[in-house]
Amino acid sequence: MGAALGRVHRLWRQAINHAVSPLELTESRWAVMVHLDHLGEGCSQHALAHQLAIEMPSLTRTLNQLEQQTLVERQPAPNDRRAHTLWFTERGRRVMADLEQHIQAVRTAIYGNLTDEQLCQLAHIVCAMESNLHQYLEHHRGNGK
Amino acid sequence: MGAALGRVHRLWRQAINHAVSPLELTESRWAVMVHLDHLGEGCSQHALAHQLAIEMPSLTRTLNQLEQQTLVERQPAPNDRRAHTLWFTERGRRVMADLEQHIQAVRTAIYGNLTDEQLCQLAHIVCAMESNLHQYLEHHRGNGK
DNA sequence: GGGAGATAGTTAGCAGGCTAACAACGGTAT
DNA sequence: ATACCGTTGTTAGCCTGCTAACTATCTCCC
């Protein structure tokens, strides 16, 4: 039954991939851009990875791609020579401005025929499952089984 | 917002992976076994891939693994020399019998604090989103854009 | 100040989804 | 019969998640 979530997630990824492909983006790169915008420029990779709920190496790879596309850049962080701060480039900011309009069609296609109440229920249930899963995994790691 | 589904799916995969690891299985191999059982032995790879909602090459790889573990075997199909029929081995059937008990803990951990009504709502909403996404993708493929 | 342990980021390589391209076979129409 | 098209399954290789192991740095405590 949790498999249904996987199916929807893969379809959603395909839809987003299609929607942002005119901007030379993919779902994962798009997600990084959006969350960087949401978190605010100048944040660390660690903070961004936490926000995205992915591991650092996954983010490292995606950031390399975005940096190669000159959409995002890493700058040395003041006060910590290990860390980087993340910033949009000029071009990155222009792309961000265009994003919403490309995504909107997907959003309305997916959520269009659902009521606000249903979306609220969905968010609530999914959040509960997420927290349940976190708890399960945390519990079954400290112990051997 | 669809990203939350991805997070839950990844956590769920980790939980299942953990739960079935004593049987030398992973979530994807487990899913193949369960769906083969559900669909009935003797079915074709195509039918099983459809049931799992994955593409044939993904299934091919997983079946290779299961065959190497002597849990499942491919047999030539009568009446169609291209196709295979899929069968559990003796060992595979024994493992299937053990599966439910290993999975149960995960299920109760995830769904335990949700009401039947919530699960029903979830199934309904997820199903709607799945069908919306299918429609979107179908629509935006026939056309150039 | 100097050493032990935590933390930020990277690299390497695995897992399992996908598409594209192919071989082998089936089915149908001429 | 043969020619063509659809189907089944495989191979090759991309994408993006992950863990493990590493470097470089920071922090804290003696």
XYZ file of C-alpha atoms (C1' of nucleotides) in Angstrom:
350
model
C 0.000 0.000 0.000
C 2.942 2.338 0.614
C 3.871 1.329 -2.907
C 1.125 3.597 -4.218
C 3.043 6.539 -2.803
C 6.030 5.408 -4.818
C 3.995 5.202 -7.994
C 2.610 8.680 -7.510
C 6.019 10.022 -6.681
C 7.529 8.611 -9.880
C 4.698 9.987 -11.984
C 5.032 13.343 -10.287
C 8.761 13.357 -11.007
C 8.093 12.629 -14.645
C 5.555 15.426 -14.821
C 7.915 17.937 -13.218
C 10.776 16.768 -15.388
C 8.651 17.416 -18.406
C 7.474 20.796 -17.157
C 10.917 22.191 -16.347
C 12.805 20.636 -19.244
C 12.475 23.824 -21.343
C 14.642 25.493 -18.664
C 17.228 22.698 -18.878
C 16.233 21.526 -15.441
C 15.199 18.229 -13.878
C 13.027 17.581 -10.879
C 15.978 17.213 -8.525
C 17.729 20.348 -9.722
C 14.441 22.218 -9.647
C 13.838 21.097 -6.073
C 17.254 22.369 -5.032
C 16.606 25.748 -6.637
C 13.198 26.111 -5.028
C 14.383 25.123 -1.572
C 17.414 27.368 -1.806
C 15.078 30.218 -2.635
C 12.816 29.276 0.228
C 15.647 28.915 2.725
C 17.364 32.068 1.556
C 20.632 32.618 -0.266
C 23.772 32.336 1.782
C 22.740 29.150 3.539
C 25.044 26.170 3.926
C 24.879 22.910 2.011
C 24.122 21.123 5.235
C 21.103 23.320 5.904
C 19.848 22.875 2.368
C 20.253 19.105 2.459
C 18.339 19.025 5.720
C 15.580 21.154 4.214
C 15.363 18.833 1.189
C 15.528 15.750 3.414
C 18.260 14.240 1.289
C 21.797 13.246 2.205
C 24.771 15.484 1.574
C 26.332 13.466 -1.244
C 23.095 13.649 -3.234
C 23.068 17.401 -2.847
C 26.752 17.702 -3.703
C 26.138 16.092 -7.074
C 23.112 18.215 -7.893
C 24.918 21.399 -6.871
C 27.822 20.478 -9.142
C 25.360 20.295 -12.011
C 23.719 23.595 -11.129
C 27.100 25.241 -10.760
C 28.136 23.905 -14.157
C 24.970 25.435 -15.596
C 25.882 28.738 -13.907
C 22.597 28.840 -12.040
C 23.989 28.604 -8.512
C 27.422 29.228 -7.026
C 29.263 28.149 -3.908
C 31.145 30.838 -1.990
C 33.488 30.255 0.920
C 31.714 30.872 4.197
C 33.123 33.505 6.535
C 33.995 32.047 9.963
C 34.191 28.453 8.759
C 36.709 27.408 6.189
C 35.058 23.995 5.764
C 31.668 25.349 4.779
C 30.266 26.963 1.660
C 27.472 29.447 1.300
C 25.097 29.078 -1.651
C 23.956 31.861 -3.956
C 21.986 32.190 -7.151
C 23.790 33.643 -10.103
C 22.182 36.442 -12.085
C 20.982 33.854 -14.569
C 19.790 31.616 -11.759
C 17.612 34.407 -10.431
C 16.086 34.960 -13.851
C 15.318 31.239 -14.156
C 13.749 31.245 -10.700
C 11.446 34.016 -11.835
C 10.287 31.884 -14.766
C 9.823 28.700 -12.795
C 6.442 29.264 -11.257
C 4.735 29.715 -14.571
C 6.122 26.443 -15.912
C 5.098 24.514 -12.838
C 1.629 25.867 -12.470
C 0.136 23.667 -15.180
C 1.344 20.558 -13.377
C -0.007 21.727 -10.080
C -3.485 22.434 -11.358
C -3.497 19.198 -13.357
C -2.725 17.174 -10.251
C -4.639 19.010 -7.567
C -7.297 20.596 -9.740
C -10.104 18.212 -8.952
C -9.277 17.840 -5.277
C -10.858 20.009 -2.618
C -8.841 22.097 -0.196
C -10.108 19.868 2.536
C -8.749 16.788 0.803
C -5.361 18.409 0.348
C -5.369 19.308 3.997
C -6.220 15.739 4.973
C -3.522 14.453 2.668
C -0.902 16.734 4.179
C -1.947 15.691 7.642
C -1.885 11.945 6.967
C 1.370 12.070 5.034
C 2.960 14.036 7.832
C 1.813 11.460 10.361
C 3.190 8.611 8.280
C 6.480 10.425 7.891
C 6.815 10.867 11.600
C 5.797 7.248 12.231
C 8.435 6.059 9.808
C 11.102 8.229 11.371
C 10.252 6.790 14.724
C 10.287 3.224 13.423
C 13.652 3.655 11.741
C 15.208 5.396 14.711
C 13.982 2.679 17.010
C 15.210 -0.172 14.812
C 18.714 1.146 14.391
C 19.940 1.757 17.890
C 19.135 -1.883 18.659
C 20.453 -4.804 16.677
C 16.952 -5.647 15.472
C 4.269 19.452 -1.930
C 4.444 16.295 -4.025
C 7.944 16.089 -2.622
C 6.494 14.936 0.683
C 5.289 11.800 -1.076
C 8.848 11.192 -2.180
C 10.156 11.574 1.349
C 7.608 9.152 2.726
C 8.294 6.718 -0.053
C 12.018 6.730 0.640
C 11.469 6.248 4.353
C 9.019 3.476 3.668
C 11.551 1.787 1.395
C 14.169 1.988 4.123
C 11.762 0.498 6.635
C 10.833 -2.394 4.344
C 14.463 -2.924 3.436
C 15.252 -3.234 7.076
C 12.329 -5.543 7.775
C 13.040 -8.018 4.987
C 16.824 -7.946 5.208
C 16.894 -11.080 7.406
C 15.424 -12.919 4.384
C 18.124 -11.499 2.087
C 15.539 -9.359 0.351
C 15.156 -5.695 -0.506
C 12.022 -3.645 -0.997
C 12.066 -4.064 -4.768
C 12.648 -7.799 -4.680
C 10.047 -8.144 -1.966
C 7.539 -6.217 -4.078
C 8.149 -8.532 -7.020
C 7.599 -11.598 -4.873
C 4.407 -10.240 -3.341
C 2.939 -9.173 -6.655
C 3.859 -12.456 -8.302
C 2.045 -14.235 -5.500
C -0.906 -11.927 -5.886
C -1.071 -12.256 -9.652
C -0.535 -16.005 -9.547
C 2.370 -18.149 -10.659
C 2.718 -18.780 -14.342
C 2.139 -15.172 -15.361
C 4.324 -13.358 -17.882
C 6.929 -10.738 -17.118
C 4.880 -8.211 -18.996
C 1.853 -8.834 -16.817
C 3.931 -8.604 -13.663
C 5.610 -5.377 -14.737
C 2.196 -3.907 -15.455
C 0.938 -4.997 -12.058
C 3.961 -3.413 -10.371
C 3.660 -0.289 -12.512
C 7.325 -0.436 -13.435
C 8.985 -0.809 -16.818
C 10.183 -4.130 -18.157
C 13.916 -3.482 -17.842
C 13.528 -2.703 -14.145
C 11.731 -5.985 -13.649
C 14.270 -7.895 -15.726
C 17.041 -6.836 -13.383
C 15.129 -7.697 -10.228
C 14.090 -11.076 -11.621
C 17.706 -11.841 -12.434
C 18.540 -11.241 -8.794
C 15.664 -13.381 -7.542
C 16.587 -16.148 -9.947
C 20.178 -16.019 -8.738
C 18.877 -16.388 -5.192
C 16.806 -19.390 -6.328
C 13.596 -17.818 -5.126
C 11.877 -17.487 -8.496
C 12.414 -19.139 -11.856
C 11.578 -18.323 -15.445
C 10.122 -21.125 -17.556
C 9.511 -20.987 -21.299
C 5.873 -20.226 -22.048
C 3.892 -22.712 -24.099
C 2.442 -21.152 -27.257
C 4.871 -18.230 -27.311
C 8.562 -18.779 -27.606
C 9.339 -15.116 -26.790
C 7.638 -15.162 -23.428
C 8.499 -16.629 -20.055
C 6.247 -17.783 -17.280
C 7.259 -17.050 -13.696
C 7.203 -19.508 -10.820
C 8.337 -19.619 -7.238
C 10.905 -22.223 -6.350
C 10.347 -24.451 -3.350
C 12.562 -22.132 -1.345
C 10.729 -19.118 -2.722
C 7.441 -20.475 -1.471
C 8.902 -21.020 1.983
C 10.195 -17.447 2.044
C 6.795 -16.136 0.935
C 5.238 -17.918 3.907
C 7.618 -16.104 6.258
C 7.197 -12.679 4.707
C 3.998 -11.499 6.297
C 5.321 -11.880 9.790
C 8.383 -9.784 9.037
C 6.358 -7.024 7.423
C 3.658 -6.762 10.008
C 5.740 -4.713 12.439
C 6.347 -2.070 9.794
C 2.698 -1.916 8.874
C 1.486 -1.384 12.391
C 4.261 1.121 13.067
C 3.220 3.238 10.096
C -0.535 2.919 10.134
C -1.018 2.162 13.789
C -2.133 5.617 14.867
C -4.248 6.319 11.802
C -7.952 5.565 11.654
C -9.488 3.349 9.009
C -11.262 6.402 7.713
C -7.970 8.234 7.235
C -6.484 5.289 5.368
C -9.536 5.224 3.173
C -9.240 8.941 2.469
C -5.566 8.531 1.729
C -6.190 5.706 -0.722
C -8.856 7.753 -2.423
C -6.782 10.910 -2.762
C -3.656 9.087 -3.867
C -5.660 7.223 -6.459
C -7.075 10.498 -7.783
C -3.626 12.053 -7.993
C -2.306 9.001 -9.784
C -5.023 9.194 -12.369
C -4.563 12.970 -12.739
C -0.868 12.469 -13.344
C -1.455 9.744 -15.884
C -3.800 12.024 -17.717
C -1.351 14.924 -17.610
C 1.530 12.840 -18.898
C -0.511 11.227 -21.623
C -1.746 14.590 -22.754
C 1.683 16.204 -22.786
C 3.350 13.525 -24.848
C 1.184 13.131 -27.877
C 1.654 16.853 -28.506
C 5.013 18.549 -28.765
C 4.186 20.557 -25.665
C 48.860 25.039 22.995
C 47.651 20.248 21.720
C 44.904 16.269 21.119
C 39.972 13.909 20.825
C 35.953 14.039 18.912
C 32.212 16.406 16.156
C 31.007 18.546 11.627
C 31.088 20.239 6.426
C 31.923 18.620 2.286
C 33.724 15.384 -1.203
C 34.598 10.952 -3.585
C 33.520 6.222 -4.813
C 30.450 2.950 -5.680
C 25.695 0.493 -5.030
C 20.381 0.393 -5.861
C 16.621 0.625 -8.571
C 13.853 3.639 -11.301
C 13.940 5.168 -16.484
C 14.534 5.486 -21.951
C 16.556 3.861 -26.302
C 17.809 0.415 -29.153
C 17.967 -4.364 -30.235
C 16.832 -9.509 -31.144
C 13.589 -12.854 -31.527
C 9.166 -14.204 -32.227
C 3.889 -13.864 -33.467
C 0.114 -12.401 -36.458
C -1.999 -10.589 -40.471
C -2.622 -9.148 -45.083
C -1.254 -9.665 -49.705
C 4.864 -17.917 -48.429
C 6.497 -13.401 -47.426
C 6.587 -8.912 -45.879
C 5.482 -5.879 -42.395
C 4.168 -4.476 -37.859
C 3.327 -5.303 -32.998
C 5.044 -7.685 -28.680
C 8.277 -9.904 -25.318
C 12.313 -9.641 -23.251
C 17.159 -8.137 -22.915
C 21.183 -4.975 -22.937
C 23.372 -0.538 -22.251
C 23.579 3.458 -20.027
C 21.449 7.742 -17.486
C 19.482 9.743 -13.072
C 19.318 10.414 -8.388
C 18.635 8.379 -4.081
C 21.885 5.927 -0.556
C 26.103 4.332 2.615
C 31.033 4.168 3.609
C 35.176 6.226 3.888
C 38.023 10.222 3.482
C 39.869 15.258 4.166
C 39.853 19.437 6.324
C 38.343 22.135 9.743
C 36.226 23.512 14.145
C 35.440 23.000 19.258
C 36.296 21.847 23.593
C 38.839 20.314 27.376
C 43.180 19.380 29.645
